[in-house]
Every structure is written in C-alpha cells, then in structure tokens.
CSV table of C-alpha atoms and ligand atoms in Angstrom, one decimal:
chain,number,residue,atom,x,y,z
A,1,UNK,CA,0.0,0.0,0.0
A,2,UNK,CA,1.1,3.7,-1.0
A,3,UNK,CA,1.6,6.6,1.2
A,4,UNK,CA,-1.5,7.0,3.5
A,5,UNK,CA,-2.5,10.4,5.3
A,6,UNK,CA,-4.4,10.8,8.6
A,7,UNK,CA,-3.9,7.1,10.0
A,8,UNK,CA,-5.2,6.4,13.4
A,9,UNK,CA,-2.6,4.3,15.1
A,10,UNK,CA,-5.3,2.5,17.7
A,11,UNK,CA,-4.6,-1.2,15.7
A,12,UNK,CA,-0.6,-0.4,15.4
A,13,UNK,CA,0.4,0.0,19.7
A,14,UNK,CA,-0.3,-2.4,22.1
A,15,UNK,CA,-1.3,0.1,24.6
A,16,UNK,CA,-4.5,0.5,22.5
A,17,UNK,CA,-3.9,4.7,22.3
A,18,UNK,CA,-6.1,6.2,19.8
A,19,UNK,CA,-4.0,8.5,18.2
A,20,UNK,CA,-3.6,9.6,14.4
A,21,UNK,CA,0.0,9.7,12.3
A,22,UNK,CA,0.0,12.5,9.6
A,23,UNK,CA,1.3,10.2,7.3
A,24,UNK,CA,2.0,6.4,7.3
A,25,UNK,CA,3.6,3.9,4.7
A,26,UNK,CA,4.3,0.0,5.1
A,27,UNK,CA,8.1,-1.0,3.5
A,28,UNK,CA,8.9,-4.6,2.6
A,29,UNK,CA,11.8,-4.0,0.8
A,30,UNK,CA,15.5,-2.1,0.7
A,31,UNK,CA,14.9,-0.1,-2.2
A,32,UNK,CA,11.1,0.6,-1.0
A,33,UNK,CA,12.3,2.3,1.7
A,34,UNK,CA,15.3,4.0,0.1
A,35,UNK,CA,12.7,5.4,-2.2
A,36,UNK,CA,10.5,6.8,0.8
A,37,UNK,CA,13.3,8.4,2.1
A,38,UNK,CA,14.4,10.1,-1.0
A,39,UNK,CA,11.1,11.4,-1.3
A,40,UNK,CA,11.8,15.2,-1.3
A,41,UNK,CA,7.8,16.0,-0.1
A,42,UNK,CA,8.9,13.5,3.0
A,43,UNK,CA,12.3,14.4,3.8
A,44,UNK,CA,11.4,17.0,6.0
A,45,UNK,CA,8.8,15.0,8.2
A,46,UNK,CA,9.7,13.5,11.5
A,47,UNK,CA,9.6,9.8,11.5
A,48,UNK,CA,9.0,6.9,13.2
A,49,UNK,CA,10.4,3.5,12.6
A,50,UNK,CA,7.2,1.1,13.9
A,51,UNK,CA,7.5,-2.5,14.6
A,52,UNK,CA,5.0,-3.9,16.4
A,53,UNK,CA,4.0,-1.3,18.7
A,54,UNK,CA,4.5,-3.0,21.8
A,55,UNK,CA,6.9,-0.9,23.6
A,56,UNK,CA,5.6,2.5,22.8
A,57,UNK,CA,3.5,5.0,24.6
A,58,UNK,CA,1.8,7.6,22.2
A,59,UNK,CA,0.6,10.7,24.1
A,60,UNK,CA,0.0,12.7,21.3
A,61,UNK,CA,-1.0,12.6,17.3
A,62,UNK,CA,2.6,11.5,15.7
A,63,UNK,CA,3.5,14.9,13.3
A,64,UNK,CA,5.1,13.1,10.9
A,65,UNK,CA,5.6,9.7,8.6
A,66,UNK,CA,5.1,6.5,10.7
A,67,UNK,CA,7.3,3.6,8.9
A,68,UNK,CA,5.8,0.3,9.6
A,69,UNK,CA,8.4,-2.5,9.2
A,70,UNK,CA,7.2,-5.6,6.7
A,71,UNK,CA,10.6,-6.9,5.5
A,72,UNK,CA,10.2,-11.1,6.2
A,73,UNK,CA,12.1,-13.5,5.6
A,74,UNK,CA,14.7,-16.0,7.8
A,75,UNK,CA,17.8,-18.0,6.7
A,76,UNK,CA,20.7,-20.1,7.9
A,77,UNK,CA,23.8,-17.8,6.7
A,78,UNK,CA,26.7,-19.9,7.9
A,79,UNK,CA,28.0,-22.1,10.5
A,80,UNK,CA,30.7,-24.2,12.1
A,81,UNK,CA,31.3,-27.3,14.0
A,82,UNK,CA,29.2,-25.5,17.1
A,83,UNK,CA,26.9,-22.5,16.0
A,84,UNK,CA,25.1,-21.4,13.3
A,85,UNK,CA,24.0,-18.1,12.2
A,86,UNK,CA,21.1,-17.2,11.3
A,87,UNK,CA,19.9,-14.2,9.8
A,88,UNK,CA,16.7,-12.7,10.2
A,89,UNK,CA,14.9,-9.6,8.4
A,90,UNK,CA,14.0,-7.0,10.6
A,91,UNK,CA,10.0,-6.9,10.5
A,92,UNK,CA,9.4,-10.9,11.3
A,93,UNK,CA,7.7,-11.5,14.5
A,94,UNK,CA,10.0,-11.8,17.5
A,95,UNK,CA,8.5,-14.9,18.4
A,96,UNK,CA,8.0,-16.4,15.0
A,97,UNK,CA,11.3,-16.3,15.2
A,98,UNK,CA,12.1,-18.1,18.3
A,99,UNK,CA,9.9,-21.1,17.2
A,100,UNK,CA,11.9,-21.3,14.2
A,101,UNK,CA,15.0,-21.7,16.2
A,102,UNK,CA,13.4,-23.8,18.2
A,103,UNK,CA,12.5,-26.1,16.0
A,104,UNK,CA,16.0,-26.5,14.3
A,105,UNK,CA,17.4,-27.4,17.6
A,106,UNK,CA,19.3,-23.9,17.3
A,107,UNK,CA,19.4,-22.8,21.5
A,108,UNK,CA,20.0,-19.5,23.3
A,109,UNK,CA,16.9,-17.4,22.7
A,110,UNK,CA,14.3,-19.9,23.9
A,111,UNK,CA,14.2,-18.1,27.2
A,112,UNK,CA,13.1,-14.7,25.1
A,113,UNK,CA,9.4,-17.0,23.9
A,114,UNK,CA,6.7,-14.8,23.6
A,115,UNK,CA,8.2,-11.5,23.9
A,116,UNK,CA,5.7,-9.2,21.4
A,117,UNK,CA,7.1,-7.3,18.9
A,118,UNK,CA,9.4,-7.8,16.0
A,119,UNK,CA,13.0,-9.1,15.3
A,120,UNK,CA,13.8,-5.6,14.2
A,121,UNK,CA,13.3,-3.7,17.7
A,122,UNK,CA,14.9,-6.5,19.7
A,123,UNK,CA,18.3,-5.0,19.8
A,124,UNK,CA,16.8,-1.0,20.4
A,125,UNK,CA,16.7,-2.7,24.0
A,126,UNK,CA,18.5,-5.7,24.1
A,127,UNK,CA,15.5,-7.2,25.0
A,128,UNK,CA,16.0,-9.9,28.0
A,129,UNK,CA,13.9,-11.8,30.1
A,130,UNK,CA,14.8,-15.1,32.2
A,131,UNK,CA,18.5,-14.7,32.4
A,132,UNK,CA,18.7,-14.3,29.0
A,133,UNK,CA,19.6,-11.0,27.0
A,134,UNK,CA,19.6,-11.2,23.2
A,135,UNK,CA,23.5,-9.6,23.7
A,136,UNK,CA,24.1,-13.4,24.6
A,137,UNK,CA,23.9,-14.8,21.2
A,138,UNK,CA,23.5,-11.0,18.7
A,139,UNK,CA,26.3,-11.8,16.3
A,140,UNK,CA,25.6,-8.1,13.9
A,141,UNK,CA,22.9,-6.4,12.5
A,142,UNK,CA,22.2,-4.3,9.2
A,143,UNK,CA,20.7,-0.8,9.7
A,144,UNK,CA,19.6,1.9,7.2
A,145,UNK,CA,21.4,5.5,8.2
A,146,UNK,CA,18.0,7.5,7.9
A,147,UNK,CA,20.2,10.7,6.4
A,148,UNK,CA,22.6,9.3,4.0
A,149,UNK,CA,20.7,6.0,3.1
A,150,UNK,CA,23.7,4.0,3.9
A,151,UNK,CA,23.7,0.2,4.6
A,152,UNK,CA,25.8,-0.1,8.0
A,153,UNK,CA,26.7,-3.0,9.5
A,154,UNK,CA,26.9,-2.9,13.7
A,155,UNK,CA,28.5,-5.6,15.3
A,156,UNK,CA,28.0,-6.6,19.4
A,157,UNK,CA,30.3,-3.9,20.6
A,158,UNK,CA,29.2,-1.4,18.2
A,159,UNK,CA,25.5,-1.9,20.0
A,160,UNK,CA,26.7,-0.9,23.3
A,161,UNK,CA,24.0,-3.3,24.8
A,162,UNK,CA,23.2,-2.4,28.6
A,163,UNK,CA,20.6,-3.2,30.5
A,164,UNK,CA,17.2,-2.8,28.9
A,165,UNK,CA,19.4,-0.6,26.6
A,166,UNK,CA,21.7,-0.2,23.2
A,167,UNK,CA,22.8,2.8,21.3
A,168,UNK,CA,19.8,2.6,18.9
A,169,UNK,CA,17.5,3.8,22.5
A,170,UNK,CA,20.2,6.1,23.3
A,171,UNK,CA,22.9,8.4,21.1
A,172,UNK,CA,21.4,7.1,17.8
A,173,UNK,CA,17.9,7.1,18.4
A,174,UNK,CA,15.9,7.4,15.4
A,175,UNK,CA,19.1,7.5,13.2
A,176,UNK,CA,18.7,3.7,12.0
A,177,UNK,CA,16.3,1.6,10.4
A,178,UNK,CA,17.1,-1.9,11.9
A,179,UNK,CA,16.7,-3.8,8.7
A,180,UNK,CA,18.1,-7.6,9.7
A,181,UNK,CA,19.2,-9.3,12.8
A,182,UNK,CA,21.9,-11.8,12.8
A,183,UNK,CA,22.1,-14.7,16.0
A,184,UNK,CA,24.8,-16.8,16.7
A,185,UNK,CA,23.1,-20.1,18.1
A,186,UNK,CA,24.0,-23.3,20.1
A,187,UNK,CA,24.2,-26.5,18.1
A,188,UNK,CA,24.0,-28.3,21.7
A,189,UNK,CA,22.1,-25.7,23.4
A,190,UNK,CA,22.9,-25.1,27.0
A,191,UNK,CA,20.1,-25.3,29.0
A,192,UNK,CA,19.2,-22.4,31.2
A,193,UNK,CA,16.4,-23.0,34.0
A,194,UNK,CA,17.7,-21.5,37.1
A,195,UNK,CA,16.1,-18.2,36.5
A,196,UNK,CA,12.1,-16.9,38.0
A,197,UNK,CA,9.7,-19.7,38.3
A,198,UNK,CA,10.7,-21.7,35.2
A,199,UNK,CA,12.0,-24.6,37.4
A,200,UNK,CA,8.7,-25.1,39.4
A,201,UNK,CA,6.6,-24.9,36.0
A,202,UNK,CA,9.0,-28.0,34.7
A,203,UNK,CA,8.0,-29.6,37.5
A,204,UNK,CA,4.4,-29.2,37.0
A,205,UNK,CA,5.1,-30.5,33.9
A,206,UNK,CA,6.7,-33.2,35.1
A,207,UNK,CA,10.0,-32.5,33.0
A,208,UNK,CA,13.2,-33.2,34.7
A,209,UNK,CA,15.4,-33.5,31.1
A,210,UNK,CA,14.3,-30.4,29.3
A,211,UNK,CA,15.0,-29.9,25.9
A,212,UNK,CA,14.7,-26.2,24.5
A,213,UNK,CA,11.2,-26.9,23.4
A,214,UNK,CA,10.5,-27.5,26.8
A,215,UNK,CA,11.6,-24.4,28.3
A,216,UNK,CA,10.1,-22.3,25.6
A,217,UNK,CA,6.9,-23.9,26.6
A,218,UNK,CA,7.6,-23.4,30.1
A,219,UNK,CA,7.8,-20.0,29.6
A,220,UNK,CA,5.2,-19.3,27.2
A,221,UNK,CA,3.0,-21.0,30.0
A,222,UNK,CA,4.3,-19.2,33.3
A,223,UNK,CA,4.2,-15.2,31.1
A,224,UNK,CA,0.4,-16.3,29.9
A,225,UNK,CA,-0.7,-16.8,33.3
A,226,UNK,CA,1.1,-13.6,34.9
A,227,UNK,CA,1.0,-10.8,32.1
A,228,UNK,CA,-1.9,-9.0,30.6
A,229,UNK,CA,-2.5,-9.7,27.0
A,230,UNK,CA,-2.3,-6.5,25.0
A,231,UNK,CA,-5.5,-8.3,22.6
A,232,UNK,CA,-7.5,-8.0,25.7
A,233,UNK,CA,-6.0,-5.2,28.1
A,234,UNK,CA,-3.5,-3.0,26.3
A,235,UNK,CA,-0.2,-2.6,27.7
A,236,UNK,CA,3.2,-2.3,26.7
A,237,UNK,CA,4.7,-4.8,29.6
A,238,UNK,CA,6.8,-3.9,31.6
A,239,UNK,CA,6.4,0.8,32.1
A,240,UNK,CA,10.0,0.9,34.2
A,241,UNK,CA,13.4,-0.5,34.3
A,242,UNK,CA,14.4,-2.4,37.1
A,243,UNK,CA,16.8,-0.4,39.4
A,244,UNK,CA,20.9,-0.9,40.0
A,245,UNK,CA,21.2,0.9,43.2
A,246,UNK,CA,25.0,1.0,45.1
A,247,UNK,CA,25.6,-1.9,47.8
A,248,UNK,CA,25.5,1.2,50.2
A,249,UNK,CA,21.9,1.7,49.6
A,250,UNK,CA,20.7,-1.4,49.1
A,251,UNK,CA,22.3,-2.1,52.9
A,252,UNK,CA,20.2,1.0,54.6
A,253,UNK,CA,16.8,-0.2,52.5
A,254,UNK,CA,17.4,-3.3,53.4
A,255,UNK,CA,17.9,-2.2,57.3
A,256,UNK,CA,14.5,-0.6,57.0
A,257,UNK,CA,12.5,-2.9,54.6
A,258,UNK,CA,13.4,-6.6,55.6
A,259,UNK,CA,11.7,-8.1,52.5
A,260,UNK,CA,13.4,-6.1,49.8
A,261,UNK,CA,13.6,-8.1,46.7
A,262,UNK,CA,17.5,-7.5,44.9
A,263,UNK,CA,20.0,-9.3,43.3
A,264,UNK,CA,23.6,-8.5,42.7
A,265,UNK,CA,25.1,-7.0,39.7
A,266,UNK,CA,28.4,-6.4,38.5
A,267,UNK,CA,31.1,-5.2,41.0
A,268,UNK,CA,29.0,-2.9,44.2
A,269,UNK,CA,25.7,-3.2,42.5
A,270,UNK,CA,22.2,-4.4,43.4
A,271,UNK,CA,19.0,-4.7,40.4
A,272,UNK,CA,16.1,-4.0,42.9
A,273,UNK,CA,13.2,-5.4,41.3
A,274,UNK,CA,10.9,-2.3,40.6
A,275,UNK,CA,7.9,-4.3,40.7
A,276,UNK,CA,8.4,-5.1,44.3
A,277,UNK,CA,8.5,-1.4,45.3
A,278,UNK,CA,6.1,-0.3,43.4
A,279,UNK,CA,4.0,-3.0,45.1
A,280,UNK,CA,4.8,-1.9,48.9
A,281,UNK,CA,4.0,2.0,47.8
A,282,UNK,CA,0.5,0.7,47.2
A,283,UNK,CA,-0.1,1.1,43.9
A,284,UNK,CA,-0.8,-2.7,42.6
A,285,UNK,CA,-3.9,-2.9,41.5
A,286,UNK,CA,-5.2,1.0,41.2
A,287,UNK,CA,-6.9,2.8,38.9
A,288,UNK,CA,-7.1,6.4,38.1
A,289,UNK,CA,-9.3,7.0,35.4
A,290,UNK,CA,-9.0,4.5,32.3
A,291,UNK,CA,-5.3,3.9,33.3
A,292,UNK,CA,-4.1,1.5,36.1
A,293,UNK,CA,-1.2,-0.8,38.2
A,294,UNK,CA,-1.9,-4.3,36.8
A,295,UNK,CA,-3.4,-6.1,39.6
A,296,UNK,CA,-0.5,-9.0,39.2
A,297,UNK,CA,2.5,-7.6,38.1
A,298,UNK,CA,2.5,-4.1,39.3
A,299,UNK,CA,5.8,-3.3,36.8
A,300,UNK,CA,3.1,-3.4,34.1
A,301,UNK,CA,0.6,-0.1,33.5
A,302,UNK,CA,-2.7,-1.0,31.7
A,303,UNK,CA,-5.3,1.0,29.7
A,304,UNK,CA,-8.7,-0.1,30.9
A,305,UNK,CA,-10.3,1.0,27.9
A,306,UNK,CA,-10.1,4.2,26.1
A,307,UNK,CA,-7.1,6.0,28.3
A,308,UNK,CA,-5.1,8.8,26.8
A,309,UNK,CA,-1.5,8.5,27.0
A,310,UNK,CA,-1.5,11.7,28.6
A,311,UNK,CA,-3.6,9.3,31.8
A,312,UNK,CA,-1.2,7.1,31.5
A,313,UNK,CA,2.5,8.9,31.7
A,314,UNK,CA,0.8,11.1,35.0
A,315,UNK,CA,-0.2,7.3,36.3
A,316,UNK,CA,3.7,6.6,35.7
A,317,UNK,CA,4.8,10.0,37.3
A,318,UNK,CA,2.8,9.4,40.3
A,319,UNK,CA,3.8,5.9,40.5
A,320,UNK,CA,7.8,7.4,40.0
A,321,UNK,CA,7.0,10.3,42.5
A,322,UNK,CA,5.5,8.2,45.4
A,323,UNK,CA,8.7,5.6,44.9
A,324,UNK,CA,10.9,8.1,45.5
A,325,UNK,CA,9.9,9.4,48.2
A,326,UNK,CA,9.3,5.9,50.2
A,327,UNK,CA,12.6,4.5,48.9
A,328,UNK,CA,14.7,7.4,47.6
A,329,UNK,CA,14.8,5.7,44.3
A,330,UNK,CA,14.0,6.9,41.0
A,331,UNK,CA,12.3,5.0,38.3
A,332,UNK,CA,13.5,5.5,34.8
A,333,UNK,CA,10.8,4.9,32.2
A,334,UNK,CA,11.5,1.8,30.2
A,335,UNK,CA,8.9,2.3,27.4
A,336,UNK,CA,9.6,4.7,24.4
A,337,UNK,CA,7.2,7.6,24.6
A,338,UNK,CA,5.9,9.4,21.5
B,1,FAD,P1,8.0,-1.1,18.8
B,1,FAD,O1,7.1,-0.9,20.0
B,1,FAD,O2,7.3,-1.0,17.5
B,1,FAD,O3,9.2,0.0,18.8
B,1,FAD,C1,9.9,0.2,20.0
B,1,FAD,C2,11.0,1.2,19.7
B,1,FAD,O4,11.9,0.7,18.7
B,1,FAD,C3,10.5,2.5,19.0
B,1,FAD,O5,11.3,3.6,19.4
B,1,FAD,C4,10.7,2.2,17.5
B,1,FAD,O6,10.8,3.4,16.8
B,1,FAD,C5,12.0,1.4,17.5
B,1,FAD,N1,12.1,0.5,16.4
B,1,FAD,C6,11.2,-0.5,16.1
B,1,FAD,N2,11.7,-1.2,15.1
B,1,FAD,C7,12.8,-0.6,14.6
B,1,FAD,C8,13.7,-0.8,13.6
B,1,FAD,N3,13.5,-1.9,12.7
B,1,FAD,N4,14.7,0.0,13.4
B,1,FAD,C9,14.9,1.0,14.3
B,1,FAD,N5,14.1,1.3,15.3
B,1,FAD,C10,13.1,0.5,15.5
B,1,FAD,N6,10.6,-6.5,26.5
B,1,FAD,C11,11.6,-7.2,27.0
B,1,FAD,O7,12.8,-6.8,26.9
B,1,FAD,N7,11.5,-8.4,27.7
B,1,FAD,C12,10.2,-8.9,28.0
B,1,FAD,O8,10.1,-9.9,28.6
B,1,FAD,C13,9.1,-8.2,27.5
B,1,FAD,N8,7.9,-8.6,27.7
B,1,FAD,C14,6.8,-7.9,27.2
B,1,FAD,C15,5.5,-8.3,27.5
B,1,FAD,C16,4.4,-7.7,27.0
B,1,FAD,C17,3.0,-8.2,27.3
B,1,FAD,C18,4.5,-6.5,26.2
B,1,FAD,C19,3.4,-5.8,25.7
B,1,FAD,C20,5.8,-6.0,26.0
B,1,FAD,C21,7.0,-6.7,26.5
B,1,FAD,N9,8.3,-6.2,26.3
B,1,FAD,C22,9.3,-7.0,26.7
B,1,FAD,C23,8.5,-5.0,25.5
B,1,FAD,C24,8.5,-5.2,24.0
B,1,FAD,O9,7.9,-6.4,23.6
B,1,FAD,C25,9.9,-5.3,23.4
B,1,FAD,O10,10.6,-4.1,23.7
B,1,FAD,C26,9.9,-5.5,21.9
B,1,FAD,O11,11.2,-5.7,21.4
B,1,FAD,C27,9.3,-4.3,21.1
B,1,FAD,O12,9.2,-4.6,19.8
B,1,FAD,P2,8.2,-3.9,18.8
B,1,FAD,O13,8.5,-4.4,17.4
B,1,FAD,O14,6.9,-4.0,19.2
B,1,FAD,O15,8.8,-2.4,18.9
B,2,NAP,P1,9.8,-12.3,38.2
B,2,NAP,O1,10.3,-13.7,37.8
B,2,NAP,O2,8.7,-12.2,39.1
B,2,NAP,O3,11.0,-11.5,38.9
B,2,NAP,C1,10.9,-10.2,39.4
B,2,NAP,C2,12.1,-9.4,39.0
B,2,NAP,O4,13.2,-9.9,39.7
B,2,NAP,C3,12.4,-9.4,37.5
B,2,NAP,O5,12.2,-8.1,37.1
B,2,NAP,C4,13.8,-9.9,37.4
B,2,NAP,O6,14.7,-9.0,36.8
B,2,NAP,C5,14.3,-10.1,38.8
B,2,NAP,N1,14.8,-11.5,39.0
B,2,NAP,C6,14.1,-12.6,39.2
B,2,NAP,N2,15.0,-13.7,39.3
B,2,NAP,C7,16.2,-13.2,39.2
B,2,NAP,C8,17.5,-13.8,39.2
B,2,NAP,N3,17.7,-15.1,39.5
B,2,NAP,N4,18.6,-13.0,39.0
B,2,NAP,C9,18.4,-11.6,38.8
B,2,NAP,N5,17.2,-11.0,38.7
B,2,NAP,C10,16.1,-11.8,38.9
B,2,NAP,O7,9.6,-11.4,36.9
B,2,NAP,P2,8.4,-11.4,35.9
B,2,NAP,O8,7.7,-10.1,36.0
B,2,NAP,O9,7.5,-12.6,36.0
B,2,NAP,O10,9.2,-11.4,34.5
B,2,NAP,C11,9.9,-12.6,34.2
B,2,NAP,C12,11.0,-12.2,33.2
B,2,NAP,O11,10.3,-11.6,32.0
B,2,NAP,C13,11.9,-11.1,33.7
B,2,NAP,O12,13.2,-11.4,33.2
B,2,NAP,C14,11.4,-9.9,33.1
B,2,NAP,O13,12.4,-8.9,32.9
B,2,NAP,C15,10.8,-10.3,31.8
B,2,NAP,N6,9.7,-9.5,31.4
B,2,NAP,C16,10.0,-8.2,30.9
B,2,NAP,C17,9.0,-7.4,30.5
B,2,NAP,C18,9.3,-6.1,29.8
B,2,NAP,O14,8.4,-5.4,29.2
B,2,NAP,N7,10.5,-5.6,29.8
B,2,NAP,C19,7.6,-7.7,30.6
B,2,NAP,C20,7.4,-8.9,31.2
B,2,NAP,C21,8.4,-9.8,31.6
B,2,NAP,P3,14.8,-8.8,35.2
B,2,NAP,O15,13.6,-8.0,34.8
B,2,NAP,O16,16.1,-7.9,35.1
B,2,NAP,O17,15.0,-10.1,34.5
C-alpha cells in the first residue's frame, strides 16, 4: 500500500492509544524504503520506525511519517562445527522467530518466547527476560542511516548493549532503520532453567530433562498466566526499568525494609526489582481513570479502555514520584514515549 494520510494508530500499539500519524507507509523491501526516504515531499517530516507497537506510549498525534516494518524473511547464513548463524529480516515477528530456532534445535533465545514485537526492535533494547539477553547470542545487525541511506553494519560492541538498553534507545535514536538481525546459536544448546519460576513450571510439567522446546513452553505457559494480553487489556509490559542501586543503599533499605527483593550485579551493585517497590508504595492494583497498576505484576501499567497517553504517563509520574519518596529511588521509564 502507497503513502496514507491521517492514519489512526489505535490497531498499530499495544497500549491500545487512539492517536492519528500525519502520514503512514508500510516497507517490505531495501529499495522501498530507500525510495521513501528520498522522497523530497517527505524528507522533512519526523519519523518513526514502527514495529509492532509493543513498547511504545503515544501521548500525542505523531506529526510526521510513521514507517511500519514488513521486511520477512529467515535464513541459515553460515555455520561451524558449534553454531550457526542465522539471519533474520527485521520486520518478522520476535516470536515467530524463536519457534523457528526452536524447531532446528538452534538454543539460546528460547528463554526470550513470547516477547511481542518484532526481530527488528529486539536489539533497540537488548531485549532480556529469564537470564537471558539477546547480547548473549546477537552476532551483527544491518541498519539503514535514515540521512545518507547508507547500509551499516553494527556488530556486538558497536551496539553498546546495557541493561534494557543499546545505542539505537540512546545516542542514535531514530538515526537507524534496523533492517536484519543476525544470532549466533548453540548446536547443543545449553540449557538455562535457574532463572524466575521456570524450574517449578518443569516440574508441573513433570520434565526433569528439558530440551529447548521444553523451556520455551515453560515460559510461554508461566508469562500467559502472569502478564496481561495487549488483545484483551493494552499494555506495553513492563512501564520501568528495574533499578541498580550502590551496595550502600541497598544495605540501609534493606535495614529498613526486611523483605526487599535484589540481586547482585556487576562489582558494588544491586538490580532492585521495581515491581516489588512499586507493590509496597501501594499502587498494585489501582486505577485512576481508564489507566491503572496491573493487579498482578504491578511493573506493568494498563489501559482499561479508552485511556489517553497523557492518563497514563501522570499514572507513571505518580507511580515514580511516590517511589521516590518511600525508597529514595527513582524509576526510569523503560517504554519509548511518543
Ligand atoms: P515497537 O514498539 O514498534 O518499537 C519500539 C522502539 O523501537 C521505537 O522507538 C521504535 O521506533 C523502535 N524500532 C522498532 N523497530 C525498529 C527498527 N527496525 N529500526 C529502528 N528502530 C526500530 N521486553 C523485554 O525486553 N522483555 C520482555 O520480557 C518483554 N515482555 C513484554 C510483555 C508484554 C505483554 C509487552 C506488551 C511487551 C513486552 N516487552 C518486553 C516489551 C517489547 O515487547 C519489546 O521491547 C519489543 O522488542 C518491542 O518490539 P516492537 O517491534 O513492538 O517495537
Ligand atoms: P519475576 O520472575 O517475578 O522476577 C521479578 C524481578 O526480579 C524481575 O524483574 C527480574 O529482573 C528479577 N529476577 C528474578 N529472578 C532473578 C535472578 N535469578 N537474577 C536476577 N534477577 C532476577 O519477573 P516477571 O515479572 O515474572 O518477569 C519474568 C521475566 O520476564 C523477567 O526477566 C522480566 O524482565 C521479563 N519481562 C519483561 C517485560 C518487559 O516489558 N521488559 C515484561 C514482562 C516480563 P529482570 O527483569 O532484570 O530479569
């Protein structure tokens, strides 16, 4: 489809925000989107590169050209005696692609099943969940300089993967169309359980030898019981980052608070886990007008219906401001906001 004006967004965020983009075009192909660019009517829009919507927060109509990403396709590019690469276009679905892996045997990404979205954002931030980080096995990526249409090639280091984080969230946001992913995988994955509740959900399932399948069912199981599903309550998982607070403050909360929930990072760091705070200030569960805490994971911030985005970043500075004042920590939003 051609260049389309006046496009509400409602169907393209998981949030469910009704907002419209001035102008919106689908790409599924290098020289389609080359030829957008070098559209001279265009060139002086804002734009926005849109996978599947699932970790954005629109609070306003977007004033520019919203690109959505349709580039499929996945293929074994080369491999050794104990990984192979594979190579995926940016606009596949994240777990699409997982399943594929899974299915060849390929391990080290079946602890990222069922995270939404699309191959293409994965590395914007390093997405992770279950001890696993896609850093762990990202071998390079392609990604389209947005200015010069130049094909650049980024390799692990280049990314500058952090926590919840890479260069494309940071110095280079907006810069880069992400247009393919590469993964080195295990030929003899190494099975990773030790992490959350996967262990107790293998036992339910009465699996004491897991293969990768296993865990990727495991985990599709234990995230469909806890998480809201956007189709039915839109979100955009988890609103903040987790925390890495000195050793020094983790001691005095810990003084105070008995039950704080941490774990140890690298050198004198603690990760406090943000949804345990944000739990003990109260907020789990509330509601102010069509935004609200998730009443199970209170890391997650909901639209009950037809909230703004505007409802829903005051929700989060509340949530931030009341934090901070019980704990003396500050929240940092982990969800992109438009
Ligand atoms: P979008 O929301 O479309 O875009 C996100 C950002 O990336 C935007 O700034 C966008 O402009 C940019 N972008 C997207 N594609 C490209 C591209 N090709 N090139 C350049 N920039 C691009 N995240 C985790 O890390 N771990 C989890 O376990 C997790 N669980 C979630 C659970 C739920 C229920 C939900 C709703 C979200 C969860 N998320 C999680 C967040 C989200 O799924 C990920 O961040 C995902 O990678 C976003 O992909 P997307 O395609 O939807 O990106
Ligand atoms: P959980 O298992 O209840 O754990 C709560 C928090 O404690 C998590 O945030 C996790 O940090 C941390 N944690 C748990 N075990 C840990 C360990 N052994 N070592 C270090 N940190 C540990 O979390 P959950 O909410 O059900 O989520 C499960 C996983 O999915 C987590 O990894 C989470 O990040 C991921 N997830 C992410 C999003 C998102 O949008 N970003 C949404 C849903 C779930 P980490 O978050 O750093 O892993």
């Amino acid at each position: 489809m051609g260049l389309q004006k006046n496009v509400s967004l409602l169907h393209y965020n998981t949030f469910g925000i009704d907002v419209n983009a001035k102008y919106f075009q689908e790409f599924s192909s290098l020289e389609n989107i080359k030829e957008i660019l070098s559209d001279n009517s265009l060139k002086q829009e804002n734009k926005l590169i849109l996978g599947g919507g699932s970790n954005i927060l629109f609070t306003k109509n977007f004033d520019g050209l919203v690109l959505k990403n349709n580039l499929k396709g996945i293929e074994v590019v080369s491999e050794n005696e104990d990984s192979v690469f594979v190579k995926s276009l940016a606009g596949e679905v994240w777990h699409n692609f997982v399943l594929f892996c899974i299915e060849k045997n390929y391990g080290g990404i079946e602890n990222l099943s069922l995270i939404p979205g699309n191959v293409g954002a994965s590395p914007m931030q390093n997405i992770g969940a279950y001890g696993v980080e896609i850093k762990d096995t990202f071998f390079e990526l392609e990604a389209l300089n947005i200015h010069t249409l130049e094909l650049v090639k980024f390799n692990n280091s280049d990314c500058k993967f952090g926590y919840r984080e890479s260069i494309f969230k940071s110095i280079e946001k907006g810069n880069f169309i992400i247009t393919s992913v590469t993964f080195r995988l295990k030929k003899k994955p190494i099975i990773n359980t030790s992490y959350g509740a996967i262990e107790q959900e293998l036992e339910k399932m009465k699996i004491s030898n897991p293969t990768i399948k296993d865990i990727s069912k495991a985990v599709c199981s234990i995230r469909s019981s806890k998480l809201p599903n956007p189709k039915e309550i839109g979100n955009a998982g988890s609103f903040f980052k987790n925390p890495t607070v000195s050793l020094e403050k983790y001691n005095s909360l810990k003084a105070e608070f008995k039950d704080i929930v941490g774990y140890p990072q690298n050198e004198d760091k603690m990760k406090l886990a943000a949804g345990w705070l944000i739990e003990k200030t109260g907020w789990k569960g509330r509601q102010i007008g069509n935004a609200g805490v998730h009443k199970n994971q209170a890391l997650v911030l909901v639209n009950y219906g037809k909230a703004k985005g505007e409802e829903v970043i005051n929700l989060a500075k509340e949530v931030q401001h009341t934090v901070n004042q019980k704990f003396g920590v500050l929240l940092e939003m982990e969800v992109n906001i438009f």
